[in-house]
PDB file of C-alpha atoms and ligand atoms in Angstrom:
ATOM      1  CA  UNK X1104       8.322 -12.982 -12.752  1.00  0.00           C
ATOM      2  CA  UNK X1105      10.064 -12.116  -9.460  1.00  0.00           C
ATOM      3  CA  UNK X1106      13.539 -10.655  -9.934  1.00  0.00           C
ATOM      4  CA  UNK X1107      16.294  -9.392  -7.698  1.00  0.00           C
ATOM      5  CA  UNK X1108      17.789  -6.190  -8.967  1.00  0.00           C
ATOM      6  CA  UNK X1109      20.297  -3.567  -7.934  1.00  0.00           C
ATOM      7  CA  UNK X1110      18.528  -0.431  -9.046  1.00  0.00           C
ATOM      8  CA  UNK X1111      19.643   3.170  -9.017  1.00  0.00           C
ATOM      9  CA  UNK X1112      17.978   5.712  -6.736  1.00  0.00           C
ATOM     10  CA  UNK X1113      16.779   8.674  -8.812  1.00  0.00           C
ATOM     11  CA  UNK X1114      15.402  10.751  -5.936  1.00  0.00           C
ATOM     12  CA  UNK X1115      14.580  10.388  -2.252  1.00  0.00           C
ATOM     13  CA  UNK X1116      12.826  13.307  -0.592  1.00  0.00           C
ATOM     14  CA  UNK X1117      10.770  14.050   2.493  1.00  0.00           C
ATOM     15  CA  UNK X1118       7.186  14.854   1.368  1.00  0.00           C
ATOM     16  CA  UNK X1119       5.646  15.129   4.868  1.00  0.00           C
ATOM     17  CA  UNK X1120       6.943  14.726   8.401  1.00  0.00           C
ATOM     18  CA  UNK X1121       9.062  11.513   8.410  1.00  0.00           C
ATOM     19  CA  UNK X1122       7.379  10.395   5.156  1.00  0.00           C
ATOM     20  CA  UNK X1123       9.665   9.919   2.155  1.00  0.00           C
ATOM     21  CA  UNK X1124       9.080   9.414  -1.536  1.00  0.00           C
ATOM     22  CA  UNK X1125      11.776   7.418  -3.311  1.00  0.00           C
ATOM     23  CA  UNK X1126      12.024   6.957  -7.083  1.00  0.00           C
ATOM     24  CA  UNK X1127      14.248   4.240  -8.503  1.00  0.00           C
ATOM     25  CA  UNK X1128      15.196   3.178 -11.961  1.00  0.00           C
ATOM     26  CA  UNK X1129      14.351  -0.536 -12.184  1.00  0.00           C
ATOM     27  CA  UNK X1130      14.024  -2.969 -15.093  1.00  0.00           C
ATOM     28  CA  UNK X1131      11.584  -5.019 -13.022  1.00  0.00           C
ATOM     29  CA  UNK X1132       8.988  -2.246 -13.448  1.00  0.00           C
ATOM     30  CA  UNK X1133       8.181  -4.103 -16.671  1.00  0.00           C
ATOM     31  CA  UNK X1134       6.985  -7.130 -14.663  1.00  0.00           C
ATOM     32  CA  UNK X1135       4.487  -5.349 -12.390  1.00  0.00           C
ATOM     33  CA  UNK X1136       1.031  -6.661 -13.189  1.00  0.00           C
ATOM     34  CA  UNK X1137      -1.293  -4.908 -10.738  1.00  0.00           C
ATOM     35  CA  UNK X1138      -1.411  -1.890  -8.432  1.00  0.00           C
ATOM     36  CA  UNK X1139      -0.813  -2.935  -4.824  1.00  0.00           C
ATOM     37  CA  UNK X1140       2.118  -5.275  -5.429  1.00  0.00           C
ATOM     38  CA  UNK X1141       5.217  -4.669  -3.321  1.00  0.00           C
ATOM     39  CA  UNK X1142       8.986  -5.034  -3.338  1.00  0.00           C
ATOM     40  CA  UNK X1143      11.244  -6.462  -0.648  1.00  0.00           C
ATOM     41  CA  UNK X1144      14.160  -4.144   0.036  1.00  0.00           C
ATOM     42  CA  UNK X1145      17.566  -5.148   1.329  1.00  0.00           C
ATOM     43  CA  UNK X1146      18.640  -2.171   3.370  1.00  0.00           C
ATOM     44  CA  UNK X1147      22.394  -2.782   3.718  1.00  0.00           C
ATOM     45  CA  UNK X1148      25.029  -5.205   2.485  1.00  0.00           C
ATOM     46  CA  UNK X1149      25.718  -6.176   6.103  1.00  0.00           C
ATOM     47  CA  UNK X1150      23.732  -8.212   8.631  1.00  0.00           C
ATOM     48  CA  UNK X1151      21.879  -5.375  10.341  1.00  0.00           C
ATOM     49  CA  UNK X1152      19.031  -5.168   9.539  1.00  0.00           C
ATOM     50  CA  UNK X1153      19.136  -8.795   8.492  1.00  0.00           C
ATOM     51  CA  UNK X1154      15.703  -9.108   6.897  1.00  0.00           C
ATOM     52  CA  UNK X1155      14.470  -7.286   3.833  1.00  0.00           C
ATOM     53  CA  UNK X1156      11.706  -4.712   4.384  1.00  0.00           C
ATOM     54  CA  UNK X1157       8.448  -4.866   2.372  1.00  0.00           C
ATOM     55  CA  UNK X1158       7.333  -1.587   0.774  1.00  0.00           C
ATOM     56  CA  UNK X1159       4.397  -1.140  -1.604  1.00  0.00           C
ATOM     57  CA  UNK X1160       4.831   0.093  -5.127  1.00  0.00           C
ATOM     58  CA  UNK X1161       3.072   3.457  -5.062  1.00  0.00           C
ATOM     59  CA  UNK X1162       3.268   4.099  -8.796  1.00  0.00           C
ATOM     60  CA  UNK X1163       5.322   2.937 -11.739  1.00  0.00           C
ATOM     61  CA  UNK X1164       6.248   3.873 -15.268  1.00  0.00           C
ATOM     62  CA  UNK X1165       6.857   0.831 -17.443  1.00  0.00           C
ATOM     63  CA  UNK X1166       8.127   2.858 -20.411  1.00  0.00           C
ATOM     64  CA  UNK X1167      10.858   4.651 -18.445  1.00  0.00           C
ATOM     65  CA  UNK X1168      11.356   1.686 -16.066  1.00  0.00           C
ATOM     66  CA  UNK X1169      10.745   3.719 -12.917  1.00  0.00           C
ATOM     67  CA  UNK X1170       9.126   2.758  -9.622  1.00  0.00           C
ATOM     68  CA  UNK X1171       8.044   5.109  -6.829  1.00  0.00           C
ATOM     69  CA  UNK X1172       7.677   4.124  -3.159  1.00  0.00           C
ATOM     70  CA  UNK X1173       6.424   6.177  -0.243  1.00  0.00           C
ATOM     71  CA  UNK X1174       7.555   5.107   3.209  1.00  0.00           C
ATOM     72  CA  UNK X1175       7.419   6.356   6.777  1.00  0.00           C
ATOM     73  CA  UNK X1176      10.427   6.214   9.086  1.00  0.00           C
ATOM     74  CA  UNK X1177       9.350   3.483  11.474  1.00  0.00           C
ATOM     75  CA  UNK X1178      12.588   1.959  12.749  1.00  0.00           C
ATOM     76  CA  UNK X1179      16.180   1.281  11.754  1.00  0.00           C
ATOM     77  CA  UNK X1180      15.536   0.025   8.226  1.00  0.00           C
ATOM     78  CA  UNK X1181      13.398   2.894   7.040  1.00  0.00           C
ATOM     79  CA  UNK X1182      15.657   5.423   8.824  1.00  0.00           C
ATOM     80  CA  UNK X1183      18.598   4.066   6.815  1.00  0.00           C
ATOM     81  CA  UNK X1184      16.520   4.326   3.633  1.00  0.00           C
ATOM     82  CA  UNK X1185      15.756   7.967   4.380  1.00  0.00           C
ATOM     83  CA  UNK X1186      19.487   8.725   4.450  1.00  0.00           C
ATOM     84  CA  UNK X1187      20.094   7.229   0.984  1.00  0.00           C
ATOM     85  CA  UNK X1188      21.103   9.625  -1.775  1.00  0.00           C
ATOM     86  CA  UNK X1189      20.344   9.755  -5.516  1.00  0.00           C
ATOM     87  CA  UNK X1190      22.898   7.717  -7.473  1.00  0.00           C
ATOM     88  CA  UNK X1191      23.192   5.060  -4.747  1.00  0.00           C
ATOM     89  CA  UNK X1192      21.981   1.564  -5.519  1.00  0.00           C
ATOM     90  CA  UNK X1193      19.137  -0.254  -3.819  1.00  0.00           C
ATOM     91  CA  UNK X1194      18.753  -4.040  -3.742  1.00  0.00           C
ATOM     92  CA  UNK X1195      15.128  -4.929  -4.404  1.00  0.00           C
ATOM     93  CA  UNK X1196      13.246  -8.173  -4.918  1.00  0.00           C
ATOM     94  CA  UNK X1197       9.975  -7.978  -6.787  1.00  0.00           C
ATOM     95  CA  UNK X1198       7.369  -7.422  -7.935  1.00  0.00           C
ATOM     96  CA  UNK X1199       5.783  -9.501  -5.165  1.00  0.00           C
ATOM     97  CA  UNK X1200       2.283 -10.526  -4.185  1.00  0.00           C
ATOM     98  CA  UNK X1201      -1.132 -10.093  -5.732  1.00  0.00           C
ATOM     99  CA  UNK X1202      -2.414  -6.571  -6.138  1.00  0.00           C
ATOM    100  CA  UNK X1203      -5.810  -4.897  -6.527  1.00  0.00           C
ATOM    101  CA  UNK X1204      -7.979  -6.210  -9.401  1.00  0.00           C
ATOM    102  CA  UNK X1205      -8.949  -3.245 -11.570  1.00  0.00           C
ATOM    103  CA  UNK X1206     -11.272  -5.518 -13.560  1.00  0.00           C
ATOM    104  CA  UNK X1207     -13.582  -5.650 -10.510  1.00  0.00           C
ATOM    105  CA  UNK X1208     -15.170  -2.356 -11.653  1.00  0.00           C
ATOM    106  CA  UNK X1209     -16.389  -1.349 -15.085  1.00  0.00           C
ATOM    107  CA  UNK X1210     -16.202   1.900 -16.982  1.00  0.00           C
ATOM    108  CA  UNK X1211     -18.891   4.233 -15.579  1.00  0.00           C
ATOM    109  CA  UNK X1212     -19.109   2.490 -12.186  1.00  0.00           C
ATOM    110  CA  UNK X1213     -17.858   4.050  -8.953  1.00  0.00           C
ATOM    111  CA  UNK X1214     -14.865   2.830  -6.989  1.00  0.00           C
ATOM    112  CA  UNK X1215     -14.230   4.037  -3.466  1.00  0.00           C
ATOM    113  CA  UNK X1216     -10.548   4.000  -2.445  1.00  0.00           C
ATOM    114  CA  UNK X1217      -9.968   4.275   1.289  1.00  0.00           C
ATOM    115  CA  UNK X1218      -6.465   4.605   2.709  1.00  0.00           C
ATOM    116  CA  UNK X1219      -4.948   5.228   6.095  1.00  0.00           C
ATOM    117  CA  UNK X1220      -1.414   6.569   6.684  1.00  0.00           C
ATOM    118  CA  UNK X1221       1.231   4.585   4.798  1.00  0.00           C
ATOM    119  CA  UNK X1222      -1.536   2.374   3.437  1.00  0.00           C
ATOM    120  CA  UNK X1223      -2.309   5.235   1.061  1.00  0.00           C
ATOM    121  CA  UNK X1224       0.663   4.936  -1.375  1.00  0.00           C
ATOM    122  CA  UNK X1225      -0.399   1.802  -3.300  1.00  0.00           C
ATOM    123  CA  UNK X1226      -3.833   3.360  -3.869  1.00  0.00           C
ATOM    124  CA  UNK X1227      -2.293   6.043  -6.108  1.00  0.00           C
ATOM    125  CA  UNK X1228      -1.427   3.671  -8.956  1.00  0.00           C
ATOM    126  CA  UNK X1229      -4.822   2.013  -8.483  1.00  0.00           C
ATOM    127  CA  UNK X1230      -6.534   5.394  -8.742  1.00  0.00           C
ATOM    128  CA  UNK X1231      -4.535   6.312 -11.869  1.00  0.00           C
ATOM    129  CA  UNK X1232      -5.427   3.045 -13.598  1.00  0.00           C
ATOM    130  CA  UNK X1233      -9.119   3.151 -12.640  1.00  0.00           C
ATOM    131  CA  UNK X1234      -9.447   6.774 -13.781  1.00  0.00           C
ATOM    132  CA  UNK X1235      -7.791   5.845 -17.103  1.00  0.00           C
ATOM    133  CA  UNK X1236     -10.370   3.112 -17.522  1.00  0.00           C
ATOM    134  CA  UNK X1237     -13.256   5.579 -17.110  1.00  0.00           C
ATOM    135  CA  UNK X1238     -14.209   4.512 -13.584  1.00  0.00           C
ATOM    136  CA  UNK X1239     -15.559   7.242 -11.314  1.00  0.00           C
ATOM    137  CA  UNK X1240     -13.011   7.262  -8.482  1.00  0.00           C
ATOM    138  CA  UNK X1241     -13.655   8.660  -5.008  1.00  0.00           C
ATOM    139  CA  UNK X1242     -10.858   8.774  -2.422  1.00  0.00           C
ATOM    140  CA  UNK X1243     -11.008   8.968   1.346  1.00  0.00           C
ATOM    141  CA  UNK X1244      -7.568   9.456   2.887  1.00  0.00           C
ATOM    142  CA  UNK X1245      -7.051   9.313   6.640  1.00  0.00           C
ATOM    143  CA  UNK X1246      -4.089  10.743   8.551  1.00  0.00           C
ATOM    144  CA  UNK X1247      -3.272  11.434  12.180  1.00  0.00           C
ATOM    145  CA  UNK X1248      -2.461  15.112  11.722  1.00  0.00           C
ATOM    146  CA  UNK X1249      -1.713  17.818   9.114  1.00  0.00           C
ATOM    147  CA  UNK X1250       2.079  17.327   9.360  1.00  0.00           C
ATOM    148  CA  UNK X1251       1.839  13.843   7.844  1.00  0.00           C
ATOM    149  CA  UNK X1252      -0.641  14.541   5.033  1.00  0.00           C
ATOM    150  CA  UNK X1253       0.711  13.644   1.583  1.00  0.00           C
ATOM    151  CA  UNK X1254      -0.513  13.042  -1.997  1.00  0.00           C
ATOM    152  CA  UNK X1255      -3.908  14.758  -1.477  1.00  0.00           C
ATOM    153  CA  UNK X1256      -3.312  16.805  -4.674  1.00  0.00           C
ATOM    154  CA  UNK X1257      -2.219  13.759  -6.673  1.00  0.00           C
ATOM    155  CA  UNK X1258      -5.417  11.881  -5.823  1.00  0.00           C
ATOM    156  CA  UNK X1259      -7.561  14.974  -6.503  1.00  0.00           C
ATOM    157  CA  UNK X1260      -6.453  14.866 -10.153  1.00  0.00           C
ATOM    158  CA  UNK X1261      -8.386  11.608 -10.585  1.00  0.00           C
ATOM    159  CA  UNK X1262     -11.545  12.339  -8.627  1.00  0.00           C
ATOM    160  CA  UNK X1263     -13.268  13.598  -5.524  1.00  0.00           C
ATOM    161  CA  UNK X1264     -10.873  13.402  -2.573  1.00  0.00           C
ATOM    162  CA  UNK X1265     -11.784  13.660   1.107  1.00  0.00           C
ATOM    163  CA  UNK X1266      -9.060  14.000   3.720  1.00  0.00           C
ATOM    164  CA  UNK X1267      -9.596  13.284   7.401  1.00  0.00           C
ATOM    165  CA  UNK X1268      -7.237  13.907  10.292  1.00  0.00           C
ATOM    166  CA  UNK X1269      -7.758  12.433  13.742  1.00  0.00           C
ATOM    167  CA  UNK X1270      -7.038  15.806  15.387  1.00  0.00           C
ATOM    168  CA  UNK X1271      -8.912  17.953  12.847  1.00  0.00           C
ATOM    169  CA  UNK X1272      -5.809  19.949  11.844  1.00  0.00           C
ATOM    170  CA  UNK X1273      -6.488  19.305   8.112  1.00  0.00           C
ATOM    171  CA  UNK X1274      -9.621  18.290   6.229  1.00  0.00           C
ATOM    172  CA  UNK X1275     -12.457  16.799   8.222  1.00  0.00           C
ATOM    173  CA  UNK X1276     -11.874  15.898  11.891  1.00  0.00           C
ATOM    174  CA  UNK X1277     -12.354  12.213  12.565  1.00  0.00           C
ATOM    175  CA  UNK X1278     -11.833   8.911  10.780  1.00  0.00           C
ATOM    176  CA  UNK X1279     -12.306   7.669   7.237  1.00  0.00           C
ATOM    177  CA  UNK X1280     -15.348   5.663   8.344  1.00  0.00           C
ATOM    178  CA  UNK X1281     -17.152   8.913   9.260  1.00  0.00           C
ATOM    179  CA  UNK X1282     -16.888  10.082   5.639  1.00  0.00           C
ATOM    180  CA  UNK X1283     -17.640   6.775   3.895  1.00  0.00           C
ATOM    181  CA  UNK X1284     -21.103   6.573   5.481  1.00  0.00           C
ATOM    182  CA  UNK X1285     -22.395   9.283   3.147  1.00  0.00           C
ATOM    183  CA  UNK X1286     -20.965   7.780  -0.063  1.00  0.00           C
ATOM    184  CA  UNK X1287     -22.344   5.230  -2.495  1.00  0.00           C
ATOM    185  CA  UNK X1288     -20.099   3.009  -4.616  1.00  0.00           C
ATOM    186  CA  UNK X1289     -19.897  -0.262  -6.555  1.00  0.00           C
ATOM    187  CA  UNK X1290     -16.560  -1.488  -5.240  1.00  0.00           C
ATOM    188  CA  UNK X1291     -14.382  -0.539  -2.284  1.00  0.00           C
ATOM    189  CA  UNK X1292     -10.583  -0.895  -2.230  1.00  0.00           C
ATOM    190  CA  UNK X1293      -8.728  -0.258   0.998  1.00  0.00           C
ATOM    191  CA  UNK X1294      -5.266  -0.347   2.548  1.00  0.00           C
ATOM    192  CA  UNK X1295      -4.234   0.839   5.988  1.00  0.00           C
ATOM    193  CA  UNK X1296      -3.942  -0.115   9.648  1.00  0.00           C
ATOM    194  CA  UNK X1297      -5.791  -3.239  10.811  1.00  0.00           C
ATOM    195  CA  UNK X1298      -8.335  -1.404  13.047  1.00  0.00           C
ATOM    196  CA  UNK X1299      -9.356   0.658  10.008  1.00  0.00           C
ATOM    197  CA  UNK X1300      -9.713  -2.440   7.805  1.00  0.00           C
ATOM    198  CA  UNK X1301     -11.764  -4.157  10.509  1.00  0.00           C
ATOM    199  CA  UNK X1302     -14.097  -1.195  10.915  1.00  0.00           C
ATOM    200  CA  UNK X1303     -14.660  -0.990   7.153  1.00  0.00           C
ATOM    201  CA  UNK X1304     -15.211  -4.729   6.769  1.00  0.00           C
ATOM    202  CA  UNK X1305     -17.712  -4.829   9.634  1.00  0.00           C
ATOM    203  CA  UNK X1306     -19.738  -2.065   8.029  1.00  0.00           C
ATOM    204  CA  UNK X1307     -19.604  -3.159   4.360  1.00  0.00           C
ATOM    205  CA  UNK X1308     -19.502  -6.967   4.366  1.00  0.00           C
ATOM    206  CA  UNK X1309     -22.268  -7.177   1.801  1.00  0.00           C
ATOM    207  CA  UNK X1310     -20.335  -4.999  -0.698  1.00  0.00           C
ATOM    208  CA  UNK X1311     -17.612  -5.903  -3.196  1.00  0.00           C
ATOM    209  CA  UNK X1312     -14.478  -5.081  -1.232  1.00  0.00           C
ATOM    210  CA  UNK X1313     -10.725  -5.674  -1.544  1.00  0.00           C
ATOM    211  CA  UNK X1314      -8.386  -5.179   1.402  1.00  0.00           C
ATOM    212  CA  UNK X1315      -4.608  -5.004   1.444  1.00  0.00           C
ATOM    213  CA  UNK X1316      -3.127  -6.598   4.570  1.00  0.00           C
ATOM    214  CA  UNK X1317       0.133  -5.921   6.396  1.00  0.00           C
ATOM    215  CA  UNK X1318       2.125  -8.472   8.360  1.00  0.00           C
ATOM    216  CA  UNK X1319       5.742  -8.647   9.460  1.00  0.00           C
ATOM    217  CA  UNK X1320       7.602 -10.543   6.732  1.00  0.00           C
ATOM    218  CA  UNK X1321      10.615 -12.782   6.352  1.00  0.00           C
ATOM    219  CA  UNK X1322      11.211 -14.154   2.864  1.00  0.00           C
ATOM    220  CA  UNK X1323       8.428 -12.278   1.028  1.00  0.00           C
ATOM    221  CA  UNK X1324       7.992 -15.174  -1.420  1.00  0.00           C
ATOM    222  CA  UNK X1325       5.846 -17.712   0.402  1.00  0.00           C
ATOM    223  CA  UNK X1326       8.611 -19.892   1.838  1.00  0.00           C
ATOM    224  CA  UNK X1327       8.986 -19.059   5.554  1.00  0.00           C
ATOM    225  CA  UNK X1328       5.398 -18.688   6.908  1.00  0.00           C
ATOM    226  CA  UNK X1329       6.344 -15.521   8.840  1.00  0.00           C
ATOM    227  CA  UNK X1330       3.396 -13.635   7.389  1.00  0.00           C
ATOM    228  CA  UNK X1331       0.443 -16.017   7.783  1.00  0.00           C
ATOM    229  CA  UNK X1332      -3.003 -14.855   8.801  1.00  0.00           C
ATOM    230  CA  UNK X1333      -6.118 -16.913   9.486  1.00  0.00           C
ATOM    231  CA  UNK X1334      -8.516 -17.478   6.622  1.00  0.00           C
ATOM    232  CA  UNK X1335     -10.871 -19.762   8.545  1.00  0.00           C
ATOM    233  CA  UNK X1336     -11.447 -20.696  12.164  1.00  0.00           C
ATOM    234  CA  UNK X1337     -14.808 -22.313  12.807  1.00  0.00           C
ATOM    235  CA  UNK X1338     -13.800 -23.990  16.056  1.00  0.00           C
ATOM    236  CA  UNK X1339     -13.206 -27.298  14.248  1.00  0.00           C
ATOM    237  CA  UNK X1340     -10.701 -26.336  11.593  1.00  0.00           C
ATOM    238  CA  UNK X1341      -8.256 -23.477  11.156  1.00  0.00           C
ATOM    239  CA  UNK X1342      -6.661 -22.517   7.852  1.00  0.00           C
ATOM    240  CA  UNK X1343      -4.174 -19.837   6.951  1.00  0.00           C
ATOM    241  CA  UNK X1344      -3.094 -17.645   4.036  1.00  0.00           C
ATOM    242  CA  UNK X1345       0.296 -16.082   3.414  1.00  0.00           C
ATOM    243  CA  UNK X1346       0.079 -12.323   3.119  1.00  0.00           C
ATOM    244  CA  UNK X1347       3.192 -12.152   0.912  1.00  0.00           C
ATOM    245  CA  UNK X1348       2.182 -14.630  -1.764  1.00  0.00           C
ATOM    246  CA  UNK X1349      -1.613 -15.137  -1.403  1.00  0.00           C
ATOM    247  CA  UNK X1350      -2.033 -11.397  -0.732  1.00  0.00           C
ATOM    248  CA  UNK X1351      -1.331  -8.716   0.279  1.00  0.00           C
ATOM    249  CA  UNK X1352      -4.673  -7.903  -1.382  1.00  0.00           C
ATOM    250  CA  UNK X1353      -7.569 -10.190  -0.464  1.00  0.00           C
ATOM    251  CA  UNK X1354     -11.223 -10.179  -1.396  1.00  0.00           C
ATOM    252  CA  UNK X1355     -13.329  -9.276   1.663  1.00  0.00           C
ATOM    253  CA  UNK X1356     -14.035 -12.412   3.692  1.00  0.00           C
ATOM    254  CA  UNK X1357     -11.021 -14.327   2.341  1.00  0.00           C
ATOM    255  CA  UNK X1358      -9.080 -13.693   5.554  1.00  0.00           C
ATOM    256  CA  UNK X1359     -10.269 -13.191   9.118  1.00  0.00           C
ATOM    257  CA  UNK X1360      -9.740  -9.702  10.460  1.00  0.00           C
TER     258      UNK X1360
HETATM  259  C1  FAD O2778       3.033  -5.754   1.993  1.00  0.00           C
HETATM  260  C2  FAD O2778       3.545  -4.579   2.810  1.00  0.00           C
HETATM  261  C3  FAD O2778       3.622  -3.330   2.215  1.00  0.00           C
HETATM  262  C4  FAD O2778       4.094  -2.247   2.956  1.00  0.00           C
HETATM  263  N1  FAD O2778       4.147  -1.029   2.336  1.00  0.00           N
HETATM  264  C5  FAD O2778       4.585   0.027   3.015  1.00  0.00           C
HETATM  265  C6  FAD O2778       4.662   1.316   2.385  1.00  0.00           C
HETATM  266  O1  FAD O2778       4.315   1.480   1.217  1.00  0.00           O
HETATM  267  N2  FAD O2778       5.130   2.351   3.110  1.00  0.00           N
HETATM  268  C7  FAD O2778       5.519   2.183   4.427  1.00  0.00           C
HETATM  269  O2  FAD O2778       5.934   3.168   5.048  1.00  0.00           O
HETATM  270  N3  FAD O2778       5.456   1.001   5.043  1.00  0.00           N
HETATM  271  C8  FAD O2778       5.012  -0.081   4.379  1.00  0.00           C
HETATM  272  N4  FAD O2778       4.974  -1.302   5.008  1.00  0.00           N
HETATM  273  C9  FAD O2778       5.457  -1.411   6.410  1.00  0.00           C
HETATM  274  C10 FAD O2778       6.982  -1.490   6.370  1.00  0.00           C
HETATM  275  O3  FAD O2778       7.361  -2.727   5.808  1.00  0.00           O
HETATM  276  C11 FAD O2778       7.560  -1.377   7.790  1.00  0.00           C
HETATM  277  O4  FAD O2778       7.262  -0.104   8.298  1.00  0.00           O
HETATM  278  C12 FAD O2778       9.066  -1.535   7.748  1.00  0.00           C
HETATM  279  O5  FAD O2778       9.370  -2.881   7.443  1.00  0.00           O
HETATM  280  C13 FAD O2778       9.664  -1.158   9.084  1.00  0.00           C
HETATM  281  O6  FAD O2778      11.033  -1.437   9.014  1.00  0.00           O
HETATM  282  P1  FAD O2778      12.042  -0.698   9.987  1.00  0.00           P
HETATM  283  O7  FAD O2778      13.326  -1.429   9.943  1.00  0.00           O
HETATM  284  O8  FAD O2778      12.082   0.764   9.696  1.00  0.00           O
HETATM  285  O9  FAD O2778      11.345  -0.836  11.396  1.00  0.00           O
HETATM  286  P2  FAD O2778      11.544  -1.984  12.469  1.00  0.00           P
HETATM  287  O10 FAD O2778      12.686  -1.588  13.343  1.00  0.00           O
HETATM  288  O11 FAD O2778      11.559  -3.327  11.834  1.00  0.00           O
HETATM  289  O12 FAD O2778      10.179  -1.824  13.246  1.00  0.00           O
HETATM  290  C14 FAD O2778       9.809  -0.579  13.843  1.00  0.00           C
HETATM  291  C15 FAD O2778       8.387  -0.684  14.366  1.00  0.00           C
HETATM  292  O13 FAD O2778       7.486  -0.892  13.274  1.00  0.00           O
HETATM  293  C16 FAD O2778       6.711  -2.078  13.471  1.00  0.00           C
HETATM  294  N5  FAD O2778       6.575  -2.733  12.160  1.00  0.00           N
HETATM  295  C17 FAD O2778       7.568  -3.095  11.327  1.00  0.00           C
HETATM  296  N6  FAD O2778       7.078  -3.710  10.229  1.00  0.00           N
HETATM  297  C18 FAD O2778       5.752  -3.744  10.365  1.00  0.00           C
HETATM  298  C19 FAD O2778       4.691  -4.255   9.566  1.00  0.00           C
HETATM  299  N7  FAD O2778       4.875  -4.903   8.422  1.00  0.00           N
HETATM  300  N8  FAD O2778       3.434  -4.120  10.052  1.00  0.00           N
HETATM  301  C20 FAD O2778       3.206  -3.522  11.210  1.00  0.00           C
HETATM  302  N9  FAD O2778       4.171  -3.007  12.006  1.00  0.00           N
HETATM  303  C21 FAD O2778       5.424  -3.116  11.596  1.00  0.00           C
HETATM  304  C22 FAD O2778       7.532  -2.902  14.427  1.00  0.00           C
HETATM  305  O14 FAD O2778       6.706  -3.789  15.190  1.00  0.00           O
HETATM  306  C23 FAD O2778       8.161  -1.856  15.311  1.00  0.00           C
HETATM  307  O15 FAD O2778       7.286  -1.427  16.323  1.00  0.00           O
HETATM  308  C24 FAD O2778       4.497  -2.415   4.304  1.00  0.00           C
HETATM  309  C25 FAD O2778       4.418  -3.678   4.900  1.00  0.00           C
HETATM  310  C26 FAD O2778       3.931  -4.741   4.170  1.00  0.00           C
HETATM  311  C27 FAD O2778       3.842  -6.084   4.820  1.00  0.00           C
HETATM  312  S1  FES O2779       7.178 -13.695   4.389  1.00  0.00           S
HETATM  313 FE1  FES O2779       7.863 -15.742   4.169  1.00  0.00          FE
HETATM  314  S2  FES O2779       6.011 -16.796   3.707  1.00  0.00           S
HETATM  315 FE2  FES O2779       5.407 -14.713   3.687  1.00  0.00          FE
END
């Protein structure tokens, strides 16, 4: 059930250049049903910024009612979030959307998790849950440069972890797609920038694949149509899906990239 809650910030720290990890104490952690869901954050009590900002749930602890987000300073909203201190309250709406299905892979099978930049955070909870289930988890994490690398150690605890940087300053030089070529897997889960999702989809259309999409959002609950993307366009008919309520995670082929 979607709830609006004023939760308390437990910590908010910079973990890489302009990348922050925020932990909050939130009752609505109990309602999260899949990795890859998100919350919609009201940044201030005033009118600027007016709209809530969507941020993925990176990990959660139902017992202690804690949620962790990882966000990059992109503009005014996330810059204001970065200045928030422990003890302050944060207005969140969630959990929202449909996350990654962990039932898509069985114990003993191999899941490949591919993330780019701030698409990486929601893959951590996914990785934790798959590893718990006995799935062999392989991670490929792509960043621009060493300064913005985060969570490589956390993923390594669950399985083989490859890091790429576009400039070669950390891990392997190049893109996630360069590494994936050499790997075999039963199911691929991915979240990151659209060009990365497109490249992966083009290469692995015949595989079982789940992609998490990003769109600018308004309401976050399926009411305003700000976040629609095309699911079909055959020249005769066009249909759309809402990223906030039909997604953000879609089975490969469900939306047009
Ligand atoms: C479902 C979902 C989950 C997300 N999870 C995360 C996350 O875990 N961590 C994280 O850092 N970010 C995440 N984002 C992106 C995040 O919502 C935006 O970075 C944030 O809203 C920017 O707000 P701002 O006020 O700082 O920037 P603004 O001032 O609103 O925008 C600054 C710049 O960022 C661009 N931008 C803003 N929002 C988006 C977006 N949704 N997609 C593409 N470009 C955008 C704008 O076009 C502009 O160029 C997610 C987005 C979605 C839709
Ligand atoms: S953000 Fe309003 S319908 Fe998706």
